[in-house]
C-alpha positions as a LaTeX table, in Angstrom:
\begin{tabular}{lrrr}
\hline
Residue & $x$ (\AA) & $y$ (\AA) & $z$ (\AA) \\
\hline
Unk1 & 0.00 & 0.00 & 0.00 \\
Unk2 & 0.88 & 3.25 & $-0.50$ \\
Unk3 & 1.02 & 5.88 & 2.07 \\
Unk4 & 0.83 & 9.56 & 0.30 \\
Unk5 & 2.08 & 12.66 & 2.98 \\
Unk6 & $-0.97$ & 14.79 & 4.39 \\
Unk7 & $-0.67$ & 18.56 & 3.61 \\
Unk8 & 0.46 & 20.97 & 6.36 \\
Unk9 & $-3.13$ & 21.79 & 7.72 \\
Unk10 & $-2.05$ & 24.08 & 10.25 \\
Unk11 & 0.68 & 26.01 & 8.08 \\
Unk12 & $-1.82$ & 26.55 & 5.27 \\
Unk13 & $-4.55$ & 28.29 & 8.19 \\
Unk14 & $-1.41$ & 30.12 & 9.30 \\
Unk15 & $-1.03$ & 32.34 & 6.18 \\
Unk16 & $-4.28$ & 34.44 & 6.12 \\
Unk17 & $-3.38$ & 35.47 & 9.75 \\
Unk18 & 0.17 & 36.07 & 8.18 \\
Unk19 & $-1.32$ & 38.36 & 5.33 \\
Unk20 & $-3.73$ & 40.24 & 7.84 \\
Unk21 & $-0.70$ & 41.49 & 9.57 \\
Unk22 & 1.12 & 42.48 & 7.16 \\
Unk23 & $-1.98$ & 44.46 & 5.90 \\
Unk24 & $-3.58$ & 45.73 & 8.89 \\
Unk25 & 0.22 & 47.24 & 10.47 \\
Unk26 & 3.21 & 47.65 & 8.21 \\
Unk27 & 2.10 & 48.59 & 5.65 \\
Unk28 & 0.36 & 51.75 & 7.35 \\
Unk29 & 3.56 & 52.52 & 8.88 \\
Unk30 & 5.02 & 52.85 & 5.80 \\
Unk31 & 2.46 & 55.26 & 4.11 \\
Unk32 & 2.59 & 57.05 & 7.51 \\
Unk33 & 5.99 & 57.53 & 6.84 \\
Unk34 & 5.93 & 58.70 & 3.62 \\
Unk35 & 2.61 & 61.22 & 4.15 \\
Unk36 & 5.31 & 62.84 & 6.70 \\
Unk37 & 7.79 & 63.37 & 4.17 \\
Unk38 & 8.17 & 67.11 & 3.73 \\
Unk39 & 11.00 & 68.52 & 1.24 \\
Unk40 & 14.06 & 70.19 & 2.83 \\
Unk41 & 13.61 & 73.92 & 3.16 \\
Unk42 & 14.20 & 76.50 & 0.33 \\
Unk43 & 17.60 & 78.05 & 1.26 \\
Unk44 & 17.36 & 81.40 & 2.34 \\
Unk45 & 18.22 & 84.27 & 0.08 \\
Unk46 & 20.20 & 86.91 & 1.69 \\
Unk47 & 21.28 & 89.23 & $-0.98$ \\
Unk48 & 20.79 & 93.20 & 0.20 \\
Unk49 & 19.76 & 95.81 & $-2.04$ \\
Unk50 & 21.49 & 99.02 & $-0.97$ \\
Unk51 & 18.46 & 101.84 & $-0.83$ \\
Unk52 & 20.56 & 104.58 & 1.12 \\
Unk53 & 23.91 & 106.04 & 2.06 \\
Unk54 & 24.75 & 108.00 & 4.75 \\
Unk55 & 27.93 & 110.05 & 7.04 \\
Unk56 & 27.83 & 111.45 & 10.49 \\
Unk57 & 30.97 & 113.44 & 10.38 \\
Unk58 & 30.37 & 114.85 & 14.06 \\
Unk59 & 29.57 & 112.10 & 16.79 \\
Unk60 & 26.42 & 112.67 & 17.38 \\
Unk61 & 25.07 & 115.05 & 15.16 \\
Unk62 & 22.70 & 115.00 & 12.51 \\
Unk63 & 24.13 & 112.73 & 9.11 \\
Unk64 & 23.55 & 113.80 & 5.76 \\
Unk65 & 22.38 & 111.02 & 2.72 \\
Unk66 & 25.31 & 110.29 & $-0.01$ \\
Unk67 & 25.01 & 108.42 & $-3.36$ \\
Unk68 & 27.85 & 106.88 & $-3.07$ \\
Unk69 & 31.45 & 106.48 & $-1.18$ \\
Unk70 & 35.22 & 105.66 & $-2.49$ \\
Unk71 & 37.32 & 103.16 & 0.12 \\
Unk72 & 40.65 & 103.42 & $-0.58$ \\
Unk73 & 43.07 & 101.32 & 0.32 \\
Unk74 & 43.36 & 100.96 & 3.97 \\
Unk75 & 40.10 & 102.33 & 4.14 \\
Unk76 & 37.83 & 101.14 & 7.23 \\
Unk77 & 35.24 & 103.27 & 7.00 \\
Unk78 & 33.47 & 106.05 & 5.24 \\
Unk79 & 35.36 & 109.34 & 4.59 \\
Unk80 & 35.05 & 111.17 & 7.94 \\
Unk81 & 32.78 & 109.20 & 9.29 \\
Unk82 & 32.42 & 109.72 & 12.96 \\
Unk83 & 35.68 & 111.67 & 12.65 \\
Unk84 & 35.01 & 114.05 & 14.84 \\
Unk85 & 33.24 & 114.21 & 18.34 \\
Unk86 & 31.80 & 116.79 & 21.09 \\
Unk87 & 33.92 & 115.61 & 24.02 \\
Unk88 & 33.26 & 116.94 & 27.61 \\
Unk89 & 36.13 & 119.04 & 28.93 \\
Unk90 & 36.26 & 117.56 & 32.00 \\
Unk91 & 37.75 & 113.97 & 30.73 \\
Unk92 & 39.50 & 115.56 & 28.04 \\
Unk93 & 42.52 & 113.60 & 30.24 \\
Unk94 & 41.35 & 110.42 & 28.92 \\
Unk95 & 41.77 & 111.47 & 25.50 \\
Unk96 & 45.43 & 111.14 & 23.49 \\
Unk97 & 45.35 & 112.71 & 20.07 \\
Unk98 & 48.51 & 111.50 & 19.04 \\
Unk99 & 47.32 & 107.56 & 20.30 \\
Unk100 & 43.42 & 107.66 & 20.49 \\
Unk101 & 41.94 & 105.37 & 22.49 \\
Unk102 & 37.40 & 104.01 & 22.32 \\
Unk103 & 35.93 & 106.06 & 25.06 \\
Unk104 & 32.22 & 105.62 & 26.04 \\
Unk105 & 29.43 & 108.11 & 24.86 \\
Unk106 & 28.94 & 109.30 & 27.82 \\
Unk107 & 32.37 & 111.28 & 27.58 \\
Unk108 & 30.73 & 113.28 & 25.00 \\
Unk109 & 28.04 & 115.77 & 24.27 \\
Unk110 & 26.15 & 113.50 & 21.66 \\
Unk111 & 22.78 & 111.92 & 20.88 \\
Unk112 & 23.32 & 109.71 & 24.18 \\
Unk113 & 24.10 & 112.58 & 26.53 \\
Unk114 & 21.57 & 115.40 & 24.66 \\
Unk115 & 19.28 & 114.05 & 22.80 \\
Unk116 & 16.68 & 116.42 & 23.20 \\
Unk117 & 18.97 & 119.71 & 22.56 \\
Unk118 & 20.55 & 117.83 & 19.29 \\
Unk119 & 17.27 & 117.07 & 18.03 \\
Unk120 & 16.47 & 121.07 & 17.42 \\
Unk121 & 19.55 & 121.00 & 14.71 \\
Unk122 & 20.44 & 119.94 & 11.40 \\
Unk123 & 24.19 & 120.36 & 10.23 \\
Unk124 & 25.46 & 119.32 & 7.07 \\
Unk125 & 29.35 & 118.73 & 6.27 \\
Unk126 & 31.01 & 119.02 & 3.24 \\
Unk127 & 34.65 & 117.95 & 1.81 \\
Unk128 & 36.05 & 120.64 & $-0.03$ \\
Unk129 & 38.12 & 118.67 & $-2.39$ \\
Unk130 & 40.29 & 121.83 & $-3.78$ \\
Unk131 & 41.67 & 122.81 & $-0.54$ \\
Unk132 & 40.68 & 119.98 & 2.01 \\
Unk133 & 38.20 & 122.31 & 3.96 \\
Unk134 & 36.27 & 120.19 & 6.10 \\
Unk135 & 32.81 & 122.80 & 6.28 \\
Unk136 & 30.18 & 122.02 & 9.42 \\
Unk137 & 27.21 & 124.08 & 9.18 \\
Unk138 & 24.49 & 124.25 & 11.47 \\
Unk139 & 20.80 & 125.12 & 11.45 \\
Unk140 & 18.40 & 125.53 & 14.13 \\
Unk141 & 15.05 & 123.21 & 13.21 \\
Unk142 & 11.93 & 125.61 & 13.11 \\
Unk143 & 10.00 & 124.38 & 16.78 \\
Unk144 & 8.76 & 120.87 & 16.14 \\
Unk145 & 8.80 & 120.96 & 12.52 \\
Unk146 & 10.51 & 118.09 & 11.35 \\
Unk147 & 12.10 & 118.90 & 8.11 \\
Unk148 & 12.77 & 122.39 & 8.29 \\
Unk149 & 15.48 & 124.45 & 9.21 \\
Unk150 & 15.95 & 128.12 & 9.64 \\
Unk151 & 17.71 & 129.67 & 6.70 \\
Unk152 & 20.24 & 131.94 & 8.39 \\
Unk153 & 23.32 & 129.22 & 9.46 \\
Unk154 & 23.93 & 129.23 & 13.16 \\
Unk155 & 27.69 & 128.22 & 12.89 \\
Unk156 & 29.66 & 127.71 & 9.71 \\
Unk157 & 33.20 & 126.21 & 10.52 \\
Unk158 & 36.35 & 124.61 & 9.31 \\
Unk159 & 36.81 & 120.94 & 11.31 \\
Unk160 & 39.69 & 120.43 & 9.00 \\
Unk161 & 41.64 & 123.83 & 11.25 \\
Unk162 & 42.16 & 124.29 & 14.61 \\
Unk163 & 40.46 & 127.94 & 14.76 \\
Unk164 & 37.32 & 125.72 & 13.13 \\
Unk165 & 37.07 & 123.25 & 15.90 \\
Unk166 & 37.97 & 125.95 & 18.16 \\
Unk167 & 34.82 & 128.35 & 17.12 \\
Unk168 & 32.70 & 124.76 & 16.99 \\
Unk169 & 33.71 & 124.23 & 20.63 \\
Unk170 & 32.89 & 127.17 & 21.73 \\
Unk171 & 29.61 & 127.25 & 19.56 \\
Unk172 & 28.46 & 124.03 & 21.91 \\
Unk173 & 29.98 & 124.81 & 25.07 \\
Unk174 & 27.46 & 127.85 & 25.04 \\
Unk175 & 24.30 & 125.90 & 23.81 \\
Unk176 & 24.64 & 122.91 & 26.16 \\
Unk177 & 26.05 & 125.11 & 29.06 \\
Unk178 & 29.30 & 122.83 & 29.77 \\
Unk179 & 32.55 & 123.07 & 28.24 \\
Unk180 & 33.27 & 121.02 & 25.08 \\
Unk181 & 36.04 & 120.07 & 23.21 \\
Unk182 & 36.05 & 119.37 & 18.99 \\
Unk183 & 38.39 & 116.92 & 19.03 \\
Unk184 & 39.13 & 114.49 & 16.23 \\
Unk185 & 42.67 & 111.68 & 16.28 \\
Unk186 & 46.09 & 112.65 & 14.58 \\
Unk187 & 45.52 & 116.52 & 14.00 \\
Unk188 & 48.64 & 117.81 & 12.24 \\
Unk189 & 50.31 & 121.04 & 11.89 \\
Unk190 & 50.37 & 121.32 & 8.34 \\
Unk191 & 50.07 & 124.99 & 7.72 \\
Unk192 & 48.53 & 125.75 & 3.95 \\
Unk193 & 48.49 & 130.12 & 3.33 \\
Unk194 & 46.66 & 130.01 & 1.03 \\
Unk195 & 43.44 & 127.83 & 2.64 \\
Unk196 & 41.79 & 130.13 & 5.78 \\
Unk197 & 39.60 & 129.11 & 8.21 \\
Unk198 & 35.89 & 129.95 & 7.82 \\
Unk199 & 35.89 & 131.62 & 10.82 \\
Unk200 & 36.68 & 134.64 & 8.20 \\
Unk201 & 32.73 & 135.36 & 7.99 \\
Unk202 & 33.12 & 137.25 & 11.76 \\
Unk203 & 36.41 & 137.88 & 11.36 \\
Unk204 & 38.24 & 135.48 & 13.32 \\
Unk205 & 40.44 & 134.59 & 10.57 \\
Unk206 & 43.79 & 132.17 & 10.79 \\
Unk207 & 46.66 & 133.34 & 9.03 \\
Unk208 & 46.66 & 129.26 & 7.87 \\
Unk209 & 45.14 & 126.36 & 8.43 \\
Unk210 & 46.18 & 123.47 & 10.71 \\
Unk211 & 45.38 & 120.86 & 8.34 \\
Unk212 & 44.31 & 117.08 & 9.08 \\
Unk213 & 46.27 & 113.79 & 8.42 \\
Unk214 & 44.34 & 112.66 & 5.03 \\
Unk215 & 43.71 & 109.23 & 6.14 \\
Unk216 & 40.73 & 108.61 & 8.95 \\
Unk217 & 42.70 & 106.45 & 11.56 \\
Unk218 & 40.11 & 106.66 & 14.42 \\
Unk219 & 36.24 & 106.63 & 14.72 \\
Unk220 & 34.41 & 107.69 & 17.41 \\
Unk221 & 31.44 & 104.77 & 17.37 \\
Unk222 & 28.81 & 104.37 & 19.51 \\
Unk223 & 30.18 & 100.66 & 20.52 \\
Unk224 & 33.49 & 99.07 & 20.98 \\
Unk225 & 32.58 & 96.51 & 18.25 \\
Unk226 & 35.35 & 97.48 & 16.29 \\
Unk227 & 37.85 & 97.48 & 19.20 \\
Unk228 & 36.99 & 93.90 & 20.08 \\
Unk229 & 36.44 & 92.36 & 16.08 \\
Unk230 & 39.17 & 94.12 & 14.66 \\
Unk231 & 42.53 & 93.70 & 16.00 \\
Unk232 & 41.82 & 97.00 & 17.88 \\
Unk233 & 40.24 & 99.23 & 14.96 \\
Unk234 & 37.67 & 101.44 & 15.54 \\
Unk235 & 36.46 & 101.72 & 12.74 \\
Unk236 & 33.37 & 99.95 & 11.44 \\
Unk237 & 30.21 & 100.14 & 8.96 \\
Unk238 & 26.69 & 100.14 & 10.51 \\
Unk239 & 23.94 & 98.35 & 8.10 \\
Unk240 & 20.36 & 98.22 & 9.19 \\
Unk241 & 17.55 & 96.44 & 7.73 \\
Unk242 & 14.69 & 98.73 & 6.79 \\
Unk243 & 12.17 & 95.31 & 6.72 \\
Unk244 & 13.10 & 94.67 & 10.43 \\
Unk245 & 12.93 & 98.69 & 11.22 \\
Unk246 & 8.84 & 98.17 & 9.84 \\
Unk247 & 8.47 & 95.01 & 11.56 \\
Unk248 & 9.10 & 97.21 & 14.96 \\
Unk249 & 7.40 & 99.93 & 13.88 \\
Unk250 & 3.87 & 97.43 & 13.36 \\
Unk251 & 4.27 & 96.27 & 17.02 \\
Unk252 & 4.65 & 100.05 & 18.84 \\
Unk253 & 1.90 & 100.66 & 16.32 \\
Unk254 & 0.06 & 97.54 & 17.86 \\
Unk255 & 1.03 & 98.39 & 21.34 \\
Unk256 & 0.41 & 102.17 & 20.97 \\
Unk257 & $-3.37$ & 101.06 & 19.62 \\
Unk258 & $-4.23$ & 99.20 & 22.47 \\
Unk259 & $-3.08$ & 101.67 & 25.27 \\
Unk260 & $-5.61$ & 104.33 & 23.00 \\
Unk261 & $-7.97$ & 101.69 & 22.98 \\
Unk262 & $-7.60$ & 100.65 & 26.67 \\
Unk263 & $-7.27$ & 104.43 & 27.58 \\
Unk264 & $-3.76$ & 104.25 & 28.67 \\
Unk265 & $-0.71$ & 106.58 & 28.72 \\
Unk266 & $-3.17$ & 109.95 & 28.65 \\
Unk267 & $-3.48$ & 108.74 & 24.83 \\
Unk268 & $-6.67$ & 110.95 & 23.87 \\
Unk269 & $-6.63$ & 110.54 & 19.91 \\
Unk270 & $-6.00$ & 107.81 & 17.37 \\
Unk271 & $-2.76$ & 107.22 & 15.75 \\
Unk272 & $-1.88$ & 107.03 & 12.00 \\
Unk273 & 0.52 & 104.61 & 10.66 \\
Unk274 & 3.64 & 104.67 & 12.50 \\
Unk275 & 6.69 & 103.60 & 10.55 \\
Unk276 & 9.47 & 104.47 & 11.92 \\
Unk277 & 12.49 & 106.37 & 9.86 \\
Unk278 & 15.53 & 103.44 & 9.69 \\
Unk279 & 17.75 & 107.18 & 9.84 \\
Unk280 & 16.59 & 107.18 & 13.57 \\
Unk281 & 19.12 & 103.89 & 14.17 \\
Unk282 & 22.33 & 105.64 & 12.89 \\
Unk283 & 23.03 & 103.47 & 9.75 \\
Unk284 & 25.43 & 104.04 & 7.26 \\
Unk285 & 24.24 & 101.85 & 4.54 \\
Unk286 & 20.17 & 101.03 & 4.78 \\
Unk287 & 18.78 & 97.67 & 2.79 \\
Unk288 & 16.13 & 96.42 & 1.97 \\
Unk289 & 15.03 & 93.02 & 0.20 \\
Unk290 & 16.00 & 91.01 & 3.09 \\
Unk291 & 13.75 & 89.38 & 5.47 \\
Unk292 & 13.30 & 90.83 & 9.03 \\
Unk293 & 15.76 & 89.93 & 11.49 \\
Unk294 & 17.62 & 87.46 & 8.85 \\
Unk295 & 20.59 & 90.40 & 9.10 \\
Unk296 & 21.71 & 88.25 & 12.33 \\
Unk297 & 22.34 & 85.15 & 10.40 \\
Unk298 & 25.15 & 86.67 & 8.72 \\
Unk299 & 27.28 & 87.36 & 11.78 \\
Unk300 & 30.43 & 86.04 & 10.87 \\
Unk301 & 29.55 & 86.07 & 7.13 \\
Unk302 & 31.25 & 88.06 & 4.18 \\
Unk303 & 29.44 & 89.92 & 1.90 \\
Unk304 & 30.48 & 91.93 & $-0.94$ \\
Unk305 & 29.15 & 94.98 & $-3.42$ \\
Unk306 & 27.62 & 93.95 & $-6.43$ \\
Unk307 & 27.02 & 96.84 & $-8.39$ \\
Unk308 & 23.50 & 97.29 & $-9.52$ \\
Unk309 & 24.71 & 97.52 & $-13.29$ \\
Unk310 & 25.69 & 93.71 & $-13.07$ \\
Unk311 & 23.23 & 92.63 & $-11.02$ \\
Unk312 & 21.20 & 91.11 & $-14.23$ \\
Unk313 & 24.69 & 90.29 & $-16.10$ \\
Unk314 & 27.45 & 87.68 & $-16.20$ \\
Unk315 & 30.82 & 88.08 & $-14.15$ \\
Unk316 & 33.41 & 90.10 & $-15.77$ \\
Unk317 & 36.42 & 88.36 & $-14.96$ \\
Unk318 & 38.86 & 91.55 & $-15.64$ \\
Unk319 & 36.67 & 93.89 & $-13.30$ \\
Unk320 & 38.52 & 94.38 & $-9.62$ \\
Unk321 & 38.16 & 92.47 & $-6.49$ \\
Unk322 & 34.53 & 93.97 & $-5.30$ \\
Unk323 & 34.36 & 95.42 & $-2.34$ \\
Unk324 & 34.17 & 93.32 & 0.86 \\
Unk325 & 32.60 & 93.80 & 4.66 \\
Unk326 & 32.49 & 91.13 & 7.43 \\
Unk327 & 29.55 & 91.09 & 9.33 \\
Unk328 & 31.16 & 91.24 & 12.90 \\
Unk329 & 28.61 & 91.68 & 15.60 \\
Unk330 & 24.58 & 92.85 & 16.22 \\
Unk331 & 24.30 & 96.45 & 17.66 \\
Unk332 & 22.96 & 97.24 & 20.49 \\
Unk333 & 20.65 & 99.95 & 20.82 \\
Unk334 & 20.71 & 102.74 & 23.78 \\
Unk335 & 18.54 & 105.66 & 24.94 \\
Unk336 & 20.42 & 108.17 & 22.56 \\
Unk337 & 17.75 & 106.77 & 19.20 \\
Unk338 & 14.79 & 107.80 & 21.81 \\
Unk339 & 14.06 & 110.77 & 19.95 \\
Unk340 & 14.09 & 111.33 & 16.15 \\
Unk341 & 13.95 & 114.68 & 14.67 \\
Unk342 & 12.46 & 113.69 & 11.65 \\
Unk343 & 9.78 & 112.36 & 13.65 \\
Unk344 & 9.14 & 114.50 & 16.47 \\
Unk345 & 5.17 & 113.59 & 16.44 \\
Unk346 & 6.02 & 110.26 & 18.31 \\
Unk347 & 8.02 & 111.96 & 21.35 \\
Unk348 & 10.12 & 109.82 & 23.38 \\
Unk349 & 10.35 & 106.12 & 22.85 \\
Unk350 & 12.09 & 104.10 & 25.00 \\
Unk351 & 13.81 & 101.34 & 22.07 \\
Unk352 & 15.70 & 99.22 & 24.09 \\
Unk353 & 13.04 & 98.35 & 26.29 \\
Unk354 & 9.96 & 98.10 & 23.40 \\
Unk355 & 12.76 & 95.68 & 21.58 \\
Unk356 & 13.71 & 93.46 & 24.39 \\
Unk357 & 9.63 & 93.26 & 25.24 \\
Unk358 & 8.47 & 92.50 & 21.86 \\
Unk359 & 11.35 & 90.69 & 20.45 \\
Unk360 & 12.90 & 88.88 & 23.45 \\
Unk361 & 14.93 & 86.37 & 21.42 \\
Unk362 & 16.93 & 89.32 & 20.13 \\
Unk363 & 17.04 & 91.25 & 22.76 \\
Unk364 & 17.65 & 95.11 & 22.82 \\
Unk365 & 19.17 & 94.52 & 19.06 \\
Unk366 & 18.94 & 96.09 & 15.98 \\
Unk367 & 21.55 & 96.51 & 12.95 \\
Unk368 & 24.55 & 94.81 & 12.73 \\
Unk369 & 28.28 & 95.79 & 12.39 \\
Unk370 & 30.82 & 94.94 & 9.57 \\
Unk371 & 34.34 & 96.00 & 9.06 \\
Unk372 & 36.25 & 95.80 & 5.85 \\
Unk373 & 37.88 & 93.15 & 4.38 \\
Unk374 & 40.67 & 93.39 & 2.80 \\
Unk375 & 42.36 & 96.35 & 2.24 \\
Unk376 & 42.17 & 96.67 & $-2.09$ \\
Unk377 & 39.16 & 99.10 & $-1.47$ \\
Unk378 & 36.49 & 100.41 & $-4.08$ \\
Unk379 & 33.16 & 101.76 & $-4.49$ \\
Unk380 & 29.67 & 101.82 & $-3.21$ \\
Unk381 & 26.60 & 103.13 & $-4.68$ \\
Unk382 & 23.28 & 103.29 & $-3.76$ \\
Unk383 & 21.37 & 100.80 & $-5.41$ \\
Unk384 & 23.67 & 98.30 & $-5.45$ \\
Unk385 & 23.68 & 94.79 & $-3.48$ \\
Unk386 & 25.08 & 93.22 & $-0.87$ \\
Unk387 & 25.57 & 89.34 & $-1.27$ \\
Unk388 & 26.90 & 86.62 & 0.75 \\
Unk389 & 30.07 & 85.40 & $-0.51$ \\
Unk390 & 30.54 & 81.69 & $-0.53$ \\
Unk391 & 33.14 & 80.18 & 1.72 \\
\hline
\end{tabular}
């Protein structure tokens, strides 16, 4: 007889269990896990389009808007930028001409100190180029109007001669009722006949003119950023992002609303639109086209000038090295940006505390630093870019 094997009964019930598992739970986690995908983010695009220019000659003192600035070689900042300063005669000790040293802001009658009494003028500074006058006038603002300015000059004065920053100390010492002192770094004794101070519109004429060293050694900023990024160097270039300026401006807008609304602060009428002027922060060079707050990703970073003609066009590989900044540090902000004269409608605000409150993960931040690199030099226009070089 013969004997034929029996099937596996109990493997053969076996498999639709098998098949239900696989069903009912892998194969879920698998489509779970794909339905989570999500693509890596776009990267971010950090190119800056330059939309102003600008130059406080006098710590301090109103800045004027320029269309463009020439670094030379060895260059750190813009010509006469900060060059000169209001300082307090009473620590005039802790200042060396010959070997300037970064003093605070308090040592100086500035926007820190006085911001209330510099608010009521406008000055305006101009480089002679034929004879290297170095012209500071001043204006008196009409009450709270906050564009204009009386016709008749207050002070007119040569920075780049002695008698000039004489006359402009004396000019100050009278409005702020303490004794200052125009001093600027490496003042020479160059004497040039044939250039006079300005001080010949009362009289008070120079029989020459103490010139200044041409190259701008020391700058009297707001921060020791420079000091502690640059191997010492004072100088620096302040860039602030109009997009984050408007994103603080819609929260004081916000906050200014709700105190109306709440009836809060003696507010007893509505408020337009309150955008505040980016000029208020003290920049030199003002961009837009980047996303708020995205200027503190690039601490550390390298960016250089495009120039807006080539923005659209290929790379010419016979043009010059472009110019170059490294983004060193954020600024920090102080009481001295509390009052705008452009805006004198919004009174005092108190912008280190409204930044720190709204924006807590930056804290009382807003701009950044850079200092040149490299020392080949070049130009800088409005309207051109700022991109991220690749390292």
């Amino acid at each position: 007889m013969v004997t034929m094997n029996q099937p596996p009964t109990r493997s053969i019930l076996l498999l639709p269990i098998f098949s239900f598992l696989a069903t009912s739970f892998f194969l879920p986690l698998r489509v779970s896990s794909l339905s989570s995908f999500s693509p890596p983010p776009s990267p971010k695009n950090y190119d800056m389009r330059i939309t102003s220019l600008h130059r406080y000659a006098v710590k301090g003192l109103s800045g004027e808007c320029i269309e463009s600035v020439t670094l030379q070689e060895g260059d750190g900042t813009f010509q006469d930028d900060r060059r000169f300063a209001l300082l307090y005669a009473g620590n005039n000790s802790n200042f060396d001409q010959s070997h300037p040293q970064w003093l605070h802001k308090d040592n100086f009658l500035c926007a820190f100190t006085a911001p209330d009494l510099l608010a009521t003028l406008r000055t305006e500074y101009q480089v002679e180029a034929g004879d290297g006058r170095r012209l500071l006038t001043v204006w008196s603002r009409h009450g709270n109007s906050n564009r204009q300015a009386s016709s008749t000059p207050l002070l007119v004065a040569d920075l780049a001669c002695q008698a000039g920053r004489d006359e402009t100390s004396d000019f100050f010492s009278e409005l702020c009722g303490k004794k200052v002192i125009c001093v600027c770094a490496n003042a020479s004794n160059v004497v040039t006949p044939s250039s006079t101070s300005q001080n010949d519109h009362d009289g008070n004429s120079d029989s020459g003119n103490s010139q200044l060293n041409q190259k701008h050694t020391h700058q009297f900023g707001n921060t020791s950023s420079g000091v502690k990024n640059n191997n010492g160097d004072t100088r620096t270039i302040h860039i602030v992002n109009s997009n984050t300026v408007k994103q603080f401006s819609n929260v004081i807008q916000h906050e200014l609303e709700q105190q109306y609304n709440e009836g809060v602060g003696g507010r007893d009428n509505g408020f337009d639109s309150i955008q505040l002027n980016p000029t208020r922060f003290r920049p030199n060079v003002v961009v837009d086209g980047l996303e708020p707050w995205l200027e503190f990703d690039l601490i550390g970073k390298t960016i250089e000038v495009v120039p807006h003609q080539d923005n659209d066009g290929e790379e010419d590989q016979s043009k010059p090295t472009p110019l170059r900044f490294r983004i060193t540090a954020r600024t920090v902000r102080c009481a001295g940006i509390g009052v705008d004269p452009l805006q004198p409608e919004l009174g005092i605000l108190d912008v280190p505390k409204l930044l720190t409150k709204h924006f807590p993960q930056h804290g009382p931040y807003l701009g950044v630093y850079a200092v040149v690199d490299g020392s080949s030099g070049g130009n800088i226009c409005v309207g051109d870019t700022f991109r991220v070089v690749d390292e």
